[in-house]
Amino acid sequence: MNKIVVLGGTGTIGQMIVKDLVESGMHVIAADLNLAKLEELKEQTNHRIEIESLNIQDHDKTKRVLSKGKVCINATNYIFNIDVMRAAAAVGVSVLDLGGLYKLTKEQLKLDQQMKDANILSIVGMGSDPGTSNIFSRYGVDLLDTAEEIHIRYGSSSSGVTFPFAIDTIIDEATKNAVAVQEGTVLEIPPLADEELTFFHEDVGAQKTYSIIHSELATLPDSFPELKTITYKDSWDPATIEKIKTLHSLGLFQTEPIEVLGEYVSPRRQMVSLLQKLLVVKEEPIWGKDSLLVEVKGWKNGNKASVKLELLTDYQPKWKASATQYATAIPASIVAQMIINGEVTETGVKPPETCIDPKIFLAYLNQKNVNLHITYTETVTPNHETANWQAPRFVETEH
């Protein structure tokens, strides 16, 4: 039986992955350290899943659990990505994760031969962004004759949301140097730099977006070496930025242990644990819509052209899931199903843009509770004396 193992199955994203797989008719094993939450998840899915209590640091048991499936979706903290890959290789199970926040993704790519020797596929970064953003980038590059630029933007109309997903990841995004490709060169830039106003779909509106470290920049420059510019920017609630900067300046994100009352503790681990417990009670966000916007610029038919793909997601009342959680979970579920169905057949370590057919992925995506807008524009300049005359050649299409 083709079972899918979801590690971190009771997390905010893991639960959504499990529920979507079940609704899609997949056989699922949800594994997590919290047995009580696993039992709750089993109730919520009408006992249509198997559950396994698992400490991801127990490598032998991790291998035993993975060996029960054909595909593993790793929805745990990204620091465990390489451990999970090695466990998957040991038992011959393909695996995908939600991203390695650039630097870890680079390390994961080095395991390519190990995955090939095990005859399995490891897809690095298969959530919303990275993930859908990579596949959208591939779609745009393929449509143009020559691509020169990729610009990825994420915006949200939700408010009062301090930590909409993994707290560890958000802290790193806000405090580590970002990466961008400028004039064909990969450069580091300060976190939350290059602020700009991005105009998303009217349901999300104009948002201030900022450069942050992201896994797309770990693979897109190698997948598309002809590109001169690649940027990633995300919208951040100003209050969130201020809170993170304050905590960071106080040294509360320091990872090195310090002595407190005779014991050595990590300020960051303590802070993350406190936030995880306190935010459940105190946060009362106003959930809105999210937009993932990818624009690829280049040339078509000798003319300047651009392809825009914008994915809109909304709060999911049935699952009590934010747009961000839903947008992150659905792509992982889709690609696991594609592997089960034989629609992804490569081996080794691959980013989404090199191993997933965009058209097949979009066919699955359009069956989900999302709205996808694709806009293609080609600017034609007639060969006559009227300088700077431009006209659009194509119009927006909705799928």
XYZ file of C-alpha atoms in Angstrom:
399
model
C 0.000 0.000 0.000
C 1.301 3.462 -0.935
C 1.316 5.250 2.387
C 2.538 8.791 3.060
C 4.309 9.461 6.352
C 3.928 13.001 7.724
C 6.568 13.901 10.306
C 5.507 16.750 12.569
C 1.924 15.772 11.888
C 0.419 17.772 14.763
C 2.163 21.068 13.972
C 0.298 24.002 12.451
C 1.344 22.984 8.927
C 1.538 19.238 9.524
C -2.115 18.998 10.537
C -3.225 20.710 7.325
C -1.055 18.380 5.248
C -2.552 15.328 6.954
C -6.128 16.548 6.510
C -5.671 17.393 2.841
C -4.061 14.029 2.121
C -6.962 12.253 3.823
C -9.512 14.272 1.834
C -7.572 13.371 -1.313
C -7.979 9.672 -0.550
C -4.398 9.000 0.518
C -3.301 6.518 3.188
C -1.523 8.534 5.872
C 0.696 7.856 8.877
C 1.000 10.924 11.121
C 4.049 10.918 13.399
C 4.861 13.353 16.190
C 6.190 13.535 19.712
C 2.828 14.625 21.166
C 0.687 11.487 21.382
C -2.327 13.337 22.829
C -2.440 15.671 19.826
C -2.044 12.716 17.494
C -5.109 11.112 19.069
C -7.029 14.383 18.568
C -5.944 14.488 14.921
C -7.082 10.912 14.452
C -10.511 11.859 15.834
C -10.683 14.888 13.529
C -10.002 12.687 10.500
C -12.614 10.097 11.539
C -9.924 7.554 12.361
C -8.747 7.520 8.737
C -5.072 7.826 9.667
C -2.477 5.763 11.483
C -0.493 7.503 14.207
C 3.017 7.000 15.560
C 4.501 8.647 18.636
C 7.997 9.643 17.521
C 10.931 11.650 18.763
C 12.674 12.682 15.538
C 16.030 12.389 17.315
C 15.451 8.664 17.822
C 17.053 7.689 14.514
C 16.293 3.963 14.686
C 12.601 4.506 15.338
C 12.468 7.238 12.704
C 13.732 4.726 10.151
C 11.180 2.136 11.305
C 8.329 4.631 10.926
C 9.513 5.852 7.521
C 9.854 2.270 6.272
C 6.053 1.925 6.541
C 5.516 4.465 3.754
C 6.515 5.181 0.184
C 6.866 8.952 0.638
C 7.719 11.086 3.662
C 6.652 14.702 4.112
C 8.956 16.286 6.652
C 6.989 19.074 8.367
C 9.311 19.292 11.381
C 11.686 22.157 12.176
C 14.084 22.653 9.277
C 17.094 21.860 11.478
C 16.111 18.167 11.182
C 16.003 18.117 7.355
C 19.326 16.338 6.839
C 18.653 13.787 9.604
C 15.337 12.910 7.972
C 16.937 12.664 4.522
C 19.514 10.199 5.804
C 16.862 8.119 7.540
C 14.804 8.116 4.334
C 17.816 7.013 2.287
C 18.486 4.174 4.729
C 15.019 2.682 4.147
C 14.473 3.703 0.496
C 11.675 6.234 0.990
C 11.394 9.457 -1.028
C 11.141 12.604 1.050
C 10.219 16.262 0.734
C 10.439 19.115 3.208
C 9.216 22.689 3.602
C 12.573 24.436 3.147
C 16.006 24.782 4.709
C 16.233 28.570 4.948
C 18.956 28.858 2.302
C 22.099 27.686 4.115
C 20.742 24.307 5.172
C 19.265 23.854 1.694
C 22.782 24.256 0.307
C 23.966 21.472 2.632
C 21.050 19.242 1.629
C 21.954 19.533 -2.044
C 25.326 17.945 -1.265
C 23.546 14.646 -0.480
C 22.508 14.197 -4.117
C 24.623 11.105 -4.744
C 23.519 9.469 -1.483
C 19.866 9.834 -2.543
C 20.649 8.517 -6.033
C 22.443 5.508 -4.561
C 19.289 4.810 -2.506
C 17.195 5.254 -5.674
C 14.986 7.855 -4.003
C 14.060 11.498 -4.533
C 14.531 14.242 -1.977
C 12.772 17.517 -2.862
C 14.123 20.480 -0.932
C 11.570 23.184 -0.109
C 8.096 22.056 -1.207
C 5.737 24.356 0.676
C 4.390 27.672 -0.540
C 7.617 29.648 -0.761
C 9.864 27.860 -1.305
C 7.875 25.354 -3.289
C 5.011 26.816 -5.274
C 7.172 29.897 -5.882
C 9.871 27.730 -7.496
C 7.361 25.979 -9.746
C 5.778 29.305 -10.734
C 9.279 30.528 -11.605
C 9.817 27.496 -13.839
C 6.440 28.096 -15.517
C 7.407 31.666 -16.376
C 10.906 30.787 -17.570
C 9.535 28.056 -19.830
C 6.948 30.412 -21.352
C 9.501 33.038 -22.375
C 12.168 32.702 -25.055
C 14.723 34.249 -22.701
C 14.219 34.979 -19.004
C 16.278 37.655 -17.255
C 14.567 38.357 -13.936
C 12.491 36.577 -11.288
C 10.788 38.536 -8.524
C 8.980 36.642 -5.743
C 6.721 38.490 -3.308
C 4.482 37.328 -0.467
C 1.771 39.540 1.020
C -0.993 39.120 3.585
C -3.989 41.179 4.648
C -4.077 39.472 8.060
C -3.318 41.723 11.001
C -2.165 41.180 14.553
C -0.355 37.994 13.547
C 3.046 37.975 15.230
C 4.095 34.398 14.415
C 1.847 32.761 11.762
C 4.146 29.708 11.408
C 7.333 28.224 12.917
C 8.728 30.751 15.391
C 12.317 29.579 14.890
C 12.069 30.188 11.149
C 10.543 33.652 11.556
C 13.299 34.690 13.962
C 15.963 33.577 11.490
C 14.258 35.317 8.573
C 14.197 38.593 10.494
C 17.739 38.460 11.876
C 19.945 36.733 9.267
C 21.289 38.403 6.128
C 19.059 38.103 3.082
C 20.267 36.923 -0.345
C 19.569 38.270 -3.823
C 20.981 37.975 -7.337
C 22.035 41.334 -8.789
C 23.713 41.624 -12.196
C 24.152 37.865 -12.206
C 25.966 37.767 -8.861
C 24.656 36.245 -5.619
C 24.934 38.839 -2.854
C 24.135 39.032 0.849
C 22.141 42.048 2.000
C 20.942 43.100 5.481
C 17.756 41.454 6.822
C 14.523 43.349 6.175
C 16.365 45.642 3.748
C 15.286 47.066 0.376
C 11.807 48.004 1.571
C 9.376 48.549 -1.294
C 5.647 48.889 -1.879
C 4.295 45.826 -3.681
C 0.882 45.933 -5.330
C -0.858 42.606 -4.870
C -4.364 41.587 -5.940
C -7.004 44.013 -4.657
C -8.083 41.463 -2.028
C -4.665 41.908 -0.383
C -3.788 45.405 -1.564
C -0.529 47.313 -1.446
C 1.940 46.006 1.120
C 5.395 47.006 2.275
C 7.722 44.117 1.487
C 11.267 43.428 2.689
C 14.174 41.222 1.623
C 14.631 38.203 3.887
C 16.714 35.050 3.643
C 14.836 32.376 1.698
C 15.546 29.008 0.111
C 14.536 29.966 -3.432
C 17.835 31.846 -3.725
C 19.716 28.640 -2.852
C 18.539 26.869 -6.031
C 17.111 29.250 -8.652
C 20.507 30.796 -9.576
C 21.858 27.317 -10.394
C 18.674 26.124 -12.088
C 18.520 29.245 -14.273
C 22.097 30.564 -14.541
C 21.144 32.954 -17.348
C 19.114 35.122 -14.965
C 20.551 38.524 -14.102
C 18.214 39.334 -11.201
C 16.407 37.216 -8.601
C 14.736 38.761 -5.555
C 12.546 37.564 -2.716
C 10.566 39.912 -0.478
C 7.903 39.305 2.147
C 5.395 41.559 3.852
C 5.793 41.920 7.608
C 3.476 43.414 10.161
C 5.345 46.492 11.530
C 4.501 45.456 15.096
C 6.114 42.063 14.487
C 9.295 43.676 13.183
C 9.481 45.907 16.242
C 8.966 43.007 18.656
C 11.612 40.854 17.004
C 14.132 43.699 16.885
C 13.570 44.409 20.583
C 14.007 40.770 21.628
C 17.062 40.438 19.393
C 18.697 43.576 20.810
C 18.208 42.231 24.328
C 20.140 39.079 23.439
C 17.121 36.826 23.902
C 17.763 35.046 20.594
C 21.301 34.083 21.580
C 21.868 30.358 21.064
C 24.954 30.000 23.274
C 23.947 28.729 26.748
C 24.256 31.065 29.734
C 24.242 30.210 33.433
C 20.987 30.890 35.279
C 20.603 29.784 38.914
C 23.364 27.228 38.497
C 22.036 25.764 35.243
C 23.063 26.447 31.661
C 20.170 27.390 29.375
C 19.877 28.691 25.812
C 18.092 32.088 25.788
C 16.682 31.361 22.350
C 15.303 27.944 23.271
C 13.694 29.391 26.391
C 12.231 32.329 24.462
C 10.822 30.147 21.677
C 9.253 27.779 24.230
C 7.621 30.686 26.051
C 6.294 32.209 22.833
C 4.832 28.876 21.719
C 2.887 28.570 24.964
C 1.853 32.193 25.492
C 0.821 33.104 21.941
C -1.801 30.353 21.865
C -3.667 32.211 24.586
C -2.898 35.849 23.917
C -2.919 36.243 20.148
C -6.233 37.275 18.612
C -5.357 37.918 14.979
C -7.696 39.122 12.281
C -7.248 36.567 9.514
C -7.244 37.797 5.946
C -6.050 36.631 2.548
C -2.522 35.840 1.389
C -0.957 36.386 -2.004
C 2.047 34.636 -3.495
C 3.146 36.716 -6.485
C 5.856 35.584 -8.899
C 6.861 37.688 -11.888
C 9.298 36.477 -14.547
C 10.629 39.100 -16.970
C 12.481 38.600 -20.221
C 11.923 38.359 -23.969
C 9.411 36.670 -26.279
C 9.245 36.951 -30.063
C 11.929 39.623 -29.902
C 9.808 41.747 -27.556
C 9.994 42.522 -23.866
C 7.603 40.229 -21.998
C 6.560 39.254 -18.489
C 4.639 36.416 -16.871
C 2.878 36.974 -13.548
C 1.397 34.186 -11.458
C -0.509 35.190 -8.336
C -1.993 32.652 -5.949
C -4.635 33.861 -3.490
C -5.524 31.847 -0.400
C -7.993 32.608 2.355
C -8.722 31.554 5.937
C -10.075 28.000 6.001
C -12.911 27.918 8.578
C -13.457 24.168 8.189
C -9.928 23.484 9.414
C -9.465 26.733 11.370
C -6.345 27.304 9.309
C -4.864 30.628 8.290
C -4.195 31.401 4.646
C -0.468 31.018 5.306
C -0.906 27.572 6.837
C -3.146 26.410 3.995
C -0.876 27.842 1.283
C 2.132 26.073 2.816
C 0.480 22.704 3.407
C -1.316 22.186 0.091
C 1.777 22.085 -2.187
C 3.466 19.474 0.013
C 0.326 17.338 -0.118
C 0.060 17.730 -3.900
C 3.651 16.754 -4.656
C 3.532 13.731 -2.341
C 0.476 12.588 -4.302
C 2.297 13.219 -7.582
C 5.139 10.966 -6.417
C 2.662 8.247 -5.396
C 0.941 8.568 -8.779
C 4.215 8.256 -10.706
C 4.125 11.851 -11.964
C 7.510 12.698 -10.417
C 10.144 10.102 -11.225
C 13.613 11.594 -10.719
C 16.104 10.531 -8.062
C 18.684 12.464 -6.092
C 18.272 15.811 -4.329
C 16.241 18.224 -6.445
C 14.620 21.629 -6.007
C 10.983 21.830 -7.153
C 11.770 23.797 -10.323
C 13.877 20.985 -11.794
C 11.772 17.897 -11.054
C 8.101 18.935 -11.080
C 6.069 19.553 -14.235
C 4.383 22.955 -13.680
C 1.324 22.077 -15.751
C 0.604 18.895 -13.775
C 1.167 20.753 -10.497
C -1.208 23.560 -11.538
C -3.860 20.995 -12.475
C -3.769 19.673 -8.894
C -3.568 23.175 -7.417
C -6.671 24.334 -9.259
C -8.676 21.637 -7.458
C -7.882 23.235 -4.103
C -9.593 26.147 -2.381
C -7.398 28.782 -4.006
C -7.579 31.358 -6.807
C -4.816 31.481 -9.381
C -4.347 34.449 -11.714
C -1.901 34.211 -14.610
C -1.059 37.344 -16.593
C 1.151 37.400 -19.685
C 2.221 40.719 -21.191
C 4.272 41.232 -24.334
C 5.247 44.773 -25.263
C 5.483 45.377 -29.001
C 7.527 48.328 -30.274
C 6.774 49.052 -33.982
C 9.733 49.829 -36.207
C 8.903 53.443 -36.940
C 9.770 56.912 -35.707
C 7.208 57.069 -32.882
C 9.530 56.808 -29.914
C 8.528 55.012 -26.717
C 5.249 53.739 -28.189
C 4.162 50.539 -26.449
C 1.105 48.312 -26.553
C 0.171 45.140 -24.651
C -0.079 42.027 -26.769
C -1.861 39.682 -24.382
C -4.369 39.808 -21.525
C -4.899 38.265 -18.105
C -6.265 34.766 -17.796
C -7.701 33.146 -14.691
C -7.498 29.445 -13.839
